[in-house]
């Protein structure tokens, strides 16, 4: 990416000043919600609401027009209708604003007339980078920045998302919130007048606060360029791709969304896999995979050890893991099995093998720790999947896994079965220790599977 | 099922008295956790802890031996080791106890010696029905009954589960809790000495508090009998089947679980589908499908209307729905499209078609209601999928959907994107009104797809 564009994107995504064109006081209007988002998100810079008639919005003085602003803002959000937006965009570009986020729909997704209007918008934007139009906007937790019209609390992390759909983007954010996964950037790309997927992907590849990139897309204007960019990015950072509009009649539902046809599913899939992307098939799978890749270490090999006190979850996890080429259940060394037998003692009736089912012998944290350690210490094991079920009287063995994560360089994946809410404090501590933690065994397996493919 | 067995199963699953053999005071032991469960679950009947040395457990007087009990209990829970269990089971059967739940492992899953011990247990049980051995136990919300060693709050509903795995059973319960789905019975079948899947399935088919039956199984002793039972049950109630142990090497992980080999995956799948079962591939999918089938009405046909204010979720939902034979996106009547145009007014730039994307015109509850009504009133629509994203300033249009559910006989599925926790109050009201509600669009689509197959 050329340096001028890189600098400009840095300026707009890490702004020190924001103008909101069309800011207002009606709580049910987009122009108000964006102001609410900027404040709720905790933005520390200067905020300039712009509106020809209002006096103040959410306690901040309103500027009547762009020429009255005390400085040229780093970022402008345009919350006007599709026609006024073109005019405002031209003015912003001429002022030298860093970049703009453009909310209005009514462009290429509306047929010929809309396509013409989108061309006008593109010309008006000139060399000013634009997120949108026809988008929720974007977020950057590392700048305490929410310029979507969805006021939300932000949680920092290292995963960034590009989404062609605000709704799927919000589903990803909701699932990430439920799963205790923080994120870095979230960008609703919309109709993409001058920031295509490949440009934003390069920006994220260079972003020091991003280590994993998730993309939801229905289609794009230059798939070849996207694939070559993915190929170069995946050498440095994992790219996970969720393709919408896969089925018959998909174009009927996608074309009027952001003006892009969905394209042949099989071609997309083949190209994505060849480019090194990880392909996922749902929002929960996207979050499961991003969680593992952003939190866990990479294993040295593909031999897994599974430790559980209840066999079923290890069985369904293996159903998923056995599909990964080269992945195998490690053959534990005889001395490891002896050590496990010693810890469990004679009264726990289990068969000593991998998956290790400690049954009642693994309910308490101390033996859970020691058995997990025996498995991690076995040289034939590259990664540990540790399963435990929520119980009122037997706490999750979080401290045990955190201790072992410090002692052993091998990755540990925790599957702590229960509810997403109750598990929250344990999960937070485990994530800080580099142990991605899930409540559903299938999601834990999808996360681990992604690690094994890297 | 013969009447005597039916009566006996009713007696044990809806008991008025329970004996807990091996009840104790150590909070980290199974015999204590079961007592805790019975009390936490809110059981209203008589509870008799039995132990040779304790005085009281959780405030209840302990009986030193079975012959000192003041009555023959309807249900006994045996929390002893695998050897003492055989003896206790014989005594319980001879006393004429209604039925028993047997926790200990160490039977058929342990090889030849264990198989012999399991035979002894079977003989000891005689005609007394036994859940287990090697199980967590079971729950029946309609009797405020939790005789597992996992003390949990119970939430009533109409879905019953049979699970060969305690861990997957707990994953199902956790996901149901997160998703606001109540259940009726939850039975960890374990090694099944005299209550096979098919017997319990028949019991659930006759249970007035069950309208949907979910099964997780790795294998069973009489697949033919299971399939013929499923065939007869699915005529009355949907049966949803999640088969574990699908992949290569599955027997290696399943055989030492409950002593059953997993069997050929393709054969199972074909037989299950032929028998009329709905096959699912994960715990979240199981809950998604059970939710729709237990809460929603059945549609008259397979023509769907989708209403959203953000296109992406409708696109991924259609990716799933288009795989259902006969399912189509309804061609809305011109008068319906006119009505939608009238509600949205000229300033909302959207293409009028199905899926109906109301964009900013569908943020508020009133137009959301009216557009949803226009779609439901269209004679070419059999079912409505209604999508909305959580927002601080625009509340979920729950009242609108509840009103429409009262006015129109067609099923409505709500996809309210957000987090599972925040959506809780809305979801509860919608479920009461017969509108299954999801946060993930893919799960909403799986639920709706299951309705279309019935």
PDB file of N, CA and C in Angstrom, chain B residues 10-60:
ATOM      1  N   UNK B  10     -43.585 -44.197  35.327  1.00  0.00           N
ATOM      2  CA  UNK B  10     -44.261 -43.010  35.861  1.00  0.00           C
ATOM      3  C   UNK B  10     -43.940 -42.820  37.333  1.00  0.00           C
ATOM      4  N   UNK B  11     -43.954 -43.938  38.052  1.00  0.00           N
ATOM      5  CA  UNK B  11     -43.687 -43.851  39.489  1.00  0.00           C
ATOM      6  C   UNK B  11     -42.269 -43.343  39.756  1.00  0.00           C
ATOM      7  N   UNK B  12     -41.285 -43.842  39.032  1.00  0.00           N
ATOM      8  CA  UNK B  12     -39.907 -43.422  39.317  1.00  0.00           C
ATOM      9  C   UNK B  12     -39.581 -42.022  38.788  1.00  0.00           C
ATOM     10  N   UNK B  13     -40.211 -41.620  37.666  1.00  0.00           N
ATOM     11  CA  UNK B  13     -39.898 -40.296  37.108  1.00  0.00           C
ATOM     12  C   UNK B  13     -40.737 -39.175  37.736  1.00  0.00           C
ATOM     13  N   UNK B  14     -41.867 -39.558  38.345  1.00  0.00           N
ATOM     14  CA  UNK B  14     -42.690 -38.589  39.088  1.00  0.00           C
ATOM     15  C   UNK B  14     -42.840 -39.109  40.515  1.00  0.00           C
ATOM     16  N   UNK B  15     -41.758 -39.223  41.275  1.00  0.00           N
ATOM     17  CA  UNK B  15     -41.829 -39.891  42.581  1.00  0.00           C
ATOM     18  C   UNK B  15     -42.419 -38.972  43.656  1.00  0.00           C
ATOM     19  N   UNK B  16     -42.970 -39.595  44.686  1.00  0.00           N
ATOM     20  CA  UNK B  16     -43.330 -38.792  45.865  1.00  0.00           C
ATOM     21  C   UNK B  16     -42.331 -39.029  46.992  1.00  0.00           C
ATOM     22  N   UNK B  17     -41.451 -40.008  46.811  1.00  0.00           N
ATOM     23  CA  UNK B  17     -40.404 -40.234  47.818  1.00  0.00           C
ATOM     24  C   UNK B  17     -39.137 -40.739  47.136  1.00  0.00           C
ATOM     25  N   UNK B  18     -38.004 -40.290  47.681  1.00  0.00           N
ATOM     26  CA  UNK B  18     -36.692 -40.658  47.113  1.00  0.00           C
ATOM     27  C   UNK B  18     -35.755 -41.092  48.231  1.00  0.00           C
ATOM     28  N   UNK B  19     -35.088 -42.222  48.036  1.00  0.00           N
ATOM     29  CA  UNK B  19     -33.988 -42.602  48.932  1.00  0.00           C
ATOM     30  C   UNK B  19     -32.666 -42.377  48.207  1.00  0.00           C
ATOM     31  N   UNK B  20     -31.706 -41.807  48.919  1.00  0.00           N
ATOM     32  CA  UNK B  20     -30.366 -41.609  48.334  1.00  0.00           C
ATOM     33  C   UNK B  20     -29.385 -42.498  49.086  1.00  0.00           C
ATOM     34  N   UNK B  21     -28.979 -43.584  48.431  1.00  0.00           N
ATOM     35  CA  UNK B  21     -28.088 -44.555  49.071  1.00  0.00           C
ATOM     36  C   UNK B  21     -26.653 -44.082  48.876  1.00  0.00           C
ATOM     37  N   UNK B  22     -26.009 -43.764  49.991  1.00  0.00           N
ATOM     38  CA  UNK B  22     -24.653 -43.209  49.899  1.00  0.00           C
ATOM     39  C   UNK B  22     -24.641 -41.701  50.045  1.00  0.00           C
ATOM     40  N   UNK B  23     -25.726 -41.137  50.593  1.00  0.00           N
ATOM     41  CA  UNK B  23     -25.765 -39.694  50.863  1.00  0.00           C
ATOM     42  C   UNK B  23     -24.687 -39.350  51.882  1.00  0.00           C
ATOM     43  N   UNK B  24     -24.085 -38.163  51.750  1.00  0.00           N
ATOM     44  CA  UNK B  24     -23.023 -37.810  52.692  1.00  0.00           C
ATOM     45  C   UNK B  24     -22.892 -36.307  52.862  1.00  0.00           C
ATOM     46  N   UNK B  25     -21.886 -35.917  53.661  1.00  0.00           N
ATOM     47  CA  UNK B  25     -21.725 -34.500  53.975  1.00  0.00           C
ATOM     48  C   UNK B  25     -20.516 -33.828  53.326  1.00  0.00           C
ATOM     49  N   UNK B  26     -19.687 -34.587  52.648  1.00  0.00           N
ATOM     50  CA  UNK B  26     -18.511 -33.964  52.025  1.00  0.00           C
ATOM     51  C   UNK B  26     -18.931 -33.291  50.720  1.00  0.00           C
ATOM     52  N   UNK B  27     -18.804 -31.947  50.652  1.00  0.00           N
ATOM     53  CA  UNK B  27     -19.341 -31.213  49.494  1.00  0.00           C
ATOM     54  C   UNK B  27     -18.705 -31.625  48.169  1.00  0.00           C
ATOM     55  N   UNK B  28     -17.522 -32.240  48.221  1.00  0.00           N
ATOM     56  CA  UNK B  28     -16.865 -32.606  46.975  1.00  0.00           C
ATOM     57  C   UNK B  28     -17.213 -34.032  46.533  1.00  0.00           C
ATOM     58  N   UNK B  29     -18.175 -34.682  47.238  1.00  0.00           N
ATOM     59  CA  UNK B  29     -18.498 -36.066  46.889  1.00  0.00           C
ATOM     60  C   UNK B  29     -19.861 -36.159  46.202  1.00  0.00           C
ATOM     61  N   UNK B  30     -19.981 -37.130  45.323  1.00  0.00           N
ATOM     62  CA  UNK B  30     -21.200 -37.340  44.546  1.00  0.00           C
ATOM     63  C   UNK B  30     -22.427 -37.530  45.452  1.00  0.00           C
ATOM     64  N   UNK B  31     -22.251 -38.305  46.532  1.00  0.00           N
ATOM     65  CA  UNK B  31     -23.371 -38.595  47.426  1.00  0.00           C
ATOM     66  C   UNK B  31     -23.920 -37.357  48.129  1.00  0.00           C
ATOM     67  N   UNK B  32     -23.108 -36.343  48.256  1.00  0.00           N
ATOM     68  CA  UNK B  32     -23.575 -35.073  48.787  1.00  0.00           C
ATOM     69  C   UNK B  32     -24.224 -34.243  47.676  1.00  0.00           C
ATOM     70  N   UNK B  33     -23.566 -34.230  46.513  1.00  0.00           N
ATOM     71  CA  UNK B  33     -24.046 -33.398  45.405  1.00  0.00           C
ATOM     72  C   UNK B  33     -25.457 -33.809  44.993  1.00  0.00           C
ATOM     73  N   UNK B  34     -25.768 -35.095  45.070  1.00  0.00           N
ATOM     74  CA  UNK B  34     -27.119 -35.535  44.686  1.00  0.00           C
ATOM     75  C   UNK B  34     -28.158 -34.995  45.661  1.00  0.00           C
ATOM     76  N   UNK B  35     -27.845 -35.051  46.946  1.00  0.00           N
ATOM     77  CA  UNK B  35     -28.759 -34.456  47.937  1.00  0.00           C
ATOM     78  C   UNK B  35     -28.943 -32.953  47.664  1.00  0.00           C
ATOM     79  N   UNK B  36     -27.836 -32.298  47.387  1.00  0.00           N
ATOM     80  CA  UNK B  36     -27.862 -30.870  47.056  1.00  0.00           C
ATOM     81  C   UNK B  36     -28.780 -30.632  45.845  1.00  0.00           C
ATOM     82  N   UNK B  37     -28.635 -31.484  44.821  1.00  0.00           N
ATOM     83  CA  UNK B  37     -29.461 -31.350  43.611  1.00  0.00           C
ATOM     84  C   UNK B  37     -30.945 -31.483  43.911  1.00  0.00           C
ATOM     85  N   UNK B  38     -31.291 -32.469  44.730  1.00  0.00           N
ATOM     86  CA  UNK B  38     -32.705 -32.708  45.015  1.00  0.00           C
ATOM     87  C   UNK B  38     -33.294 -31.482  45.721  1.00  0.00           C
ATOM     88  N   UNK B  39     -32.502 -30.907  46.627  1.00  0.00           N
ATOM     89  CA  UNK B  39     -32.982 -29.741  47.382  1.00  0.00           C
ATOM     90  C   UNK B  39     -32.968 -28.487  46.505  1.00  0.00           C
ATOM     91  N   UNK B  40     -31.857 -28.254  45.799  1.00  0.00           N
ATOM     92  CA  UNK B  40     -31.760 -27.104  44.880  1.00  0.00           C
ATOM     93  C   UNK B  40     -32.855 -27.152  43.821  1.00  0.00           C
ATOM     94  N   UNK B  41     -33.170 -28.347  43.356  1.00  0.00           N
ATOM     95  CA  UNK B  41     -34.193 -28.514  42.318  1.00  0.00           C
ATOM     96  C   UNK B  41     -35.607 -28.232  42.810  1.00  0.00           C
ATOM     97  N   UNK B  42     -35.775 -28.195  44.137  1.00  0.00           N
ATOM     98  CA  UNK B  42     -37.079 -27.838  44.693  1.00  0.00           C
ATOM     99  C   UNK B  42     -38.047 -29.006  44.848  1.00  0.00           C
ATOM    100  N   UNK B  43     -37.532 -30.220  44.978  1.00  0.00           N
ATOM    101  CA  UNK B  43     -38.392 -31.404  45.106  1.00  0.00           C
ATOM    102  C   UNK B  43     -39.333 -31.272  46.300  1.00  0.00           C
ATOM    103  N   UNK B  44     -40.626 -31.554  46.072  1.00  0.00           N
ATOM    104  CA  UNK B  44     -41.643 -31.343  47.106  1.00  0.00           C
ATOM    105  C   UNK B  44     -41.954 -32.595  47.922  1.00  0.00           C
ATOM    106  N   UNK B  45     -41.432 -33.750  47.524  1.00  0.00           N
ATOM    107  CA  UNK B  45     -41.785 -35.001  48.211  1.00  0.00           C
ATOM    108  C   UNK B  45     -40.865 -35.301  49.393  1.00  0.00           C
ATOM    109  N   UNK B  46     -40.889 -36.571  49.813  1.00  0.00           N
ATOM    110  CA  UNK B  46     -40.101 -36.998  50.975  1.00  0.00           C
ATOM    111  C   UNK B  46     -38.719 -37.487  50.529  1.00  0.00           C
ATOM    112  N   UNK B  47     -37.701 -37.079  51.271  1.00  0.00           N
ATOM    113  CA  UNK B  47     -36.311 -37.392  50.906  1.00  0.00           C
ATOM    114  C   UNK B  47     -35.668 -38.193  52.030  1.00  0.00           C
ATOM    115  N   UNK B  48     -35.123 -39.360  51.712  1.00  0.00           N
ATOM    116  CA  UNK B  48     -34.511 -40.240  52.726  1.00  0.00           C
ATOM    117  C   UNK B  48     -33.047 -40.490  52.406  1.00  0.00           C
ATOM    118  N   UNK B  49     -32.140 -39.713  52.993  1.00  0.00           N
ATOM    119  CA  UNK B  49     -30.731 -40.077  52.841  1.00  0.00           C
ATOM    120  C   UNK B  49     -30.440 -41.376  53.599  1.00  0.00           C
ATOM    121  N   UNK B  50     -29.637 -42.254  53.002  1.00  0.00           N
ATOM    122  CA  UNK B  50     -29.297 -43.531  53.633  1.00  0.00           C
ATOM    123  C   UNK B  50     -27.777 -43.654  53.730  1.00  0.00           C
ATOM    124  N   UNK B  51     -27.302 -43.879  54.949  1.00  0.00           N
ATOM    125  CA  UNK B  51     -25.851 -44.058  55.146  1.00  0.00           C
ATOM    126  C   UNK B  51     -25.649 -44.759  56.488  1.00  0.00           C
ATOM    127  N   UNK B  52     -24.705 -45.693  56.573  1.00  0.00           N
ATOM    128  CA  UNK B  52     -24.557 -46.456  57.827  1.00  0.00           C
ATOM    129  C   UNK B  52     -24.043 -45.619  59.001  1.00  0.00           C
ATOM    130  N   UNK B  53     -23.372 -44.456  58.725  1.00  0.00           N
ATOM    131  CA  UNK B  53     -22.748 -43.761  59.854  1.00  0.00           C
ATOM    132  C   UNK B  53     -23.230 -42.320  60.061  1.00  0.00           C
ATOM    133  N   UNK B  54     -23.645 -41.625  59.018  1.00  0.00           N
ATOM    134  CA  UNK B  54     -24.028 -40.212  59.196  1.00  0.00           C
ATOM    135  C   UNK B  54     -25.288 -40.067  60.039  1.00  0.00           C
ATOM    136  N   UNK B  55     -25.403 -38.888  60.708  1.00  0.00           N
ATOM    137  CA  UNK B  55     -26.608 -38.555  61.485  1.00  0.00           C
ATOM    138  C   UNK B  55     -27.605 -37.794  60.608  1.00  0.00           C
ATOM    139  N   UNK B  56     -27.074 -36.761  59.929  1.00  0.00           N
ATOM    140  CA  UNK B  56     -27.950 -35.960  59.076  1.00  0.00           C
ATOM    141  C   UNK B  56     -27.162 -35.441  57.880  1.00  0.00           C
ATOM    142  N   UNK B  57     -27.864 -35.169  56.790  1.00  0.00           N
ATOM    143  CA  UNK B  57     -27.255 -34.593  55.588  1.00  0.00           C
ATOM    144  C   UNK B  57     -28.119 -33.428  55.141  1.00  0.00           C
ATOM    145  N   UNK B  58     -27.502 -32.269  55.030  1.00  0.00           N
ATOM    146  CA  UNK B  58     -28.224 -31.053  54.633  1.00  0.00           C
ATOM    147  C   UNK B  58     -29.506 -30.871  55.442  1.00  0.00           C
ATOM    148  N   UNK B  59     -29.402 -31.161  56.729  1.00  0.00           N
ATOM    149  CA  UNK B  59     -30.526 -30.934  57.632  1.00  0.00           C
ATOM    150  C   UNK B  59     -31.549 -32.053  57.667  1.00  0.00           C
ATOM    151  N   UNK B  60     -31.375 -33.068  56.876  1.00  0.00           N
ATOM    152  CA  UNK B  60     -32.351 -34.166  56.863  1.00  0.00           C
ATOM    153  C   UNK B  60     -31.816 -35.363  57.637  1.00  0.00           C
TER     154      UNK B  60
END
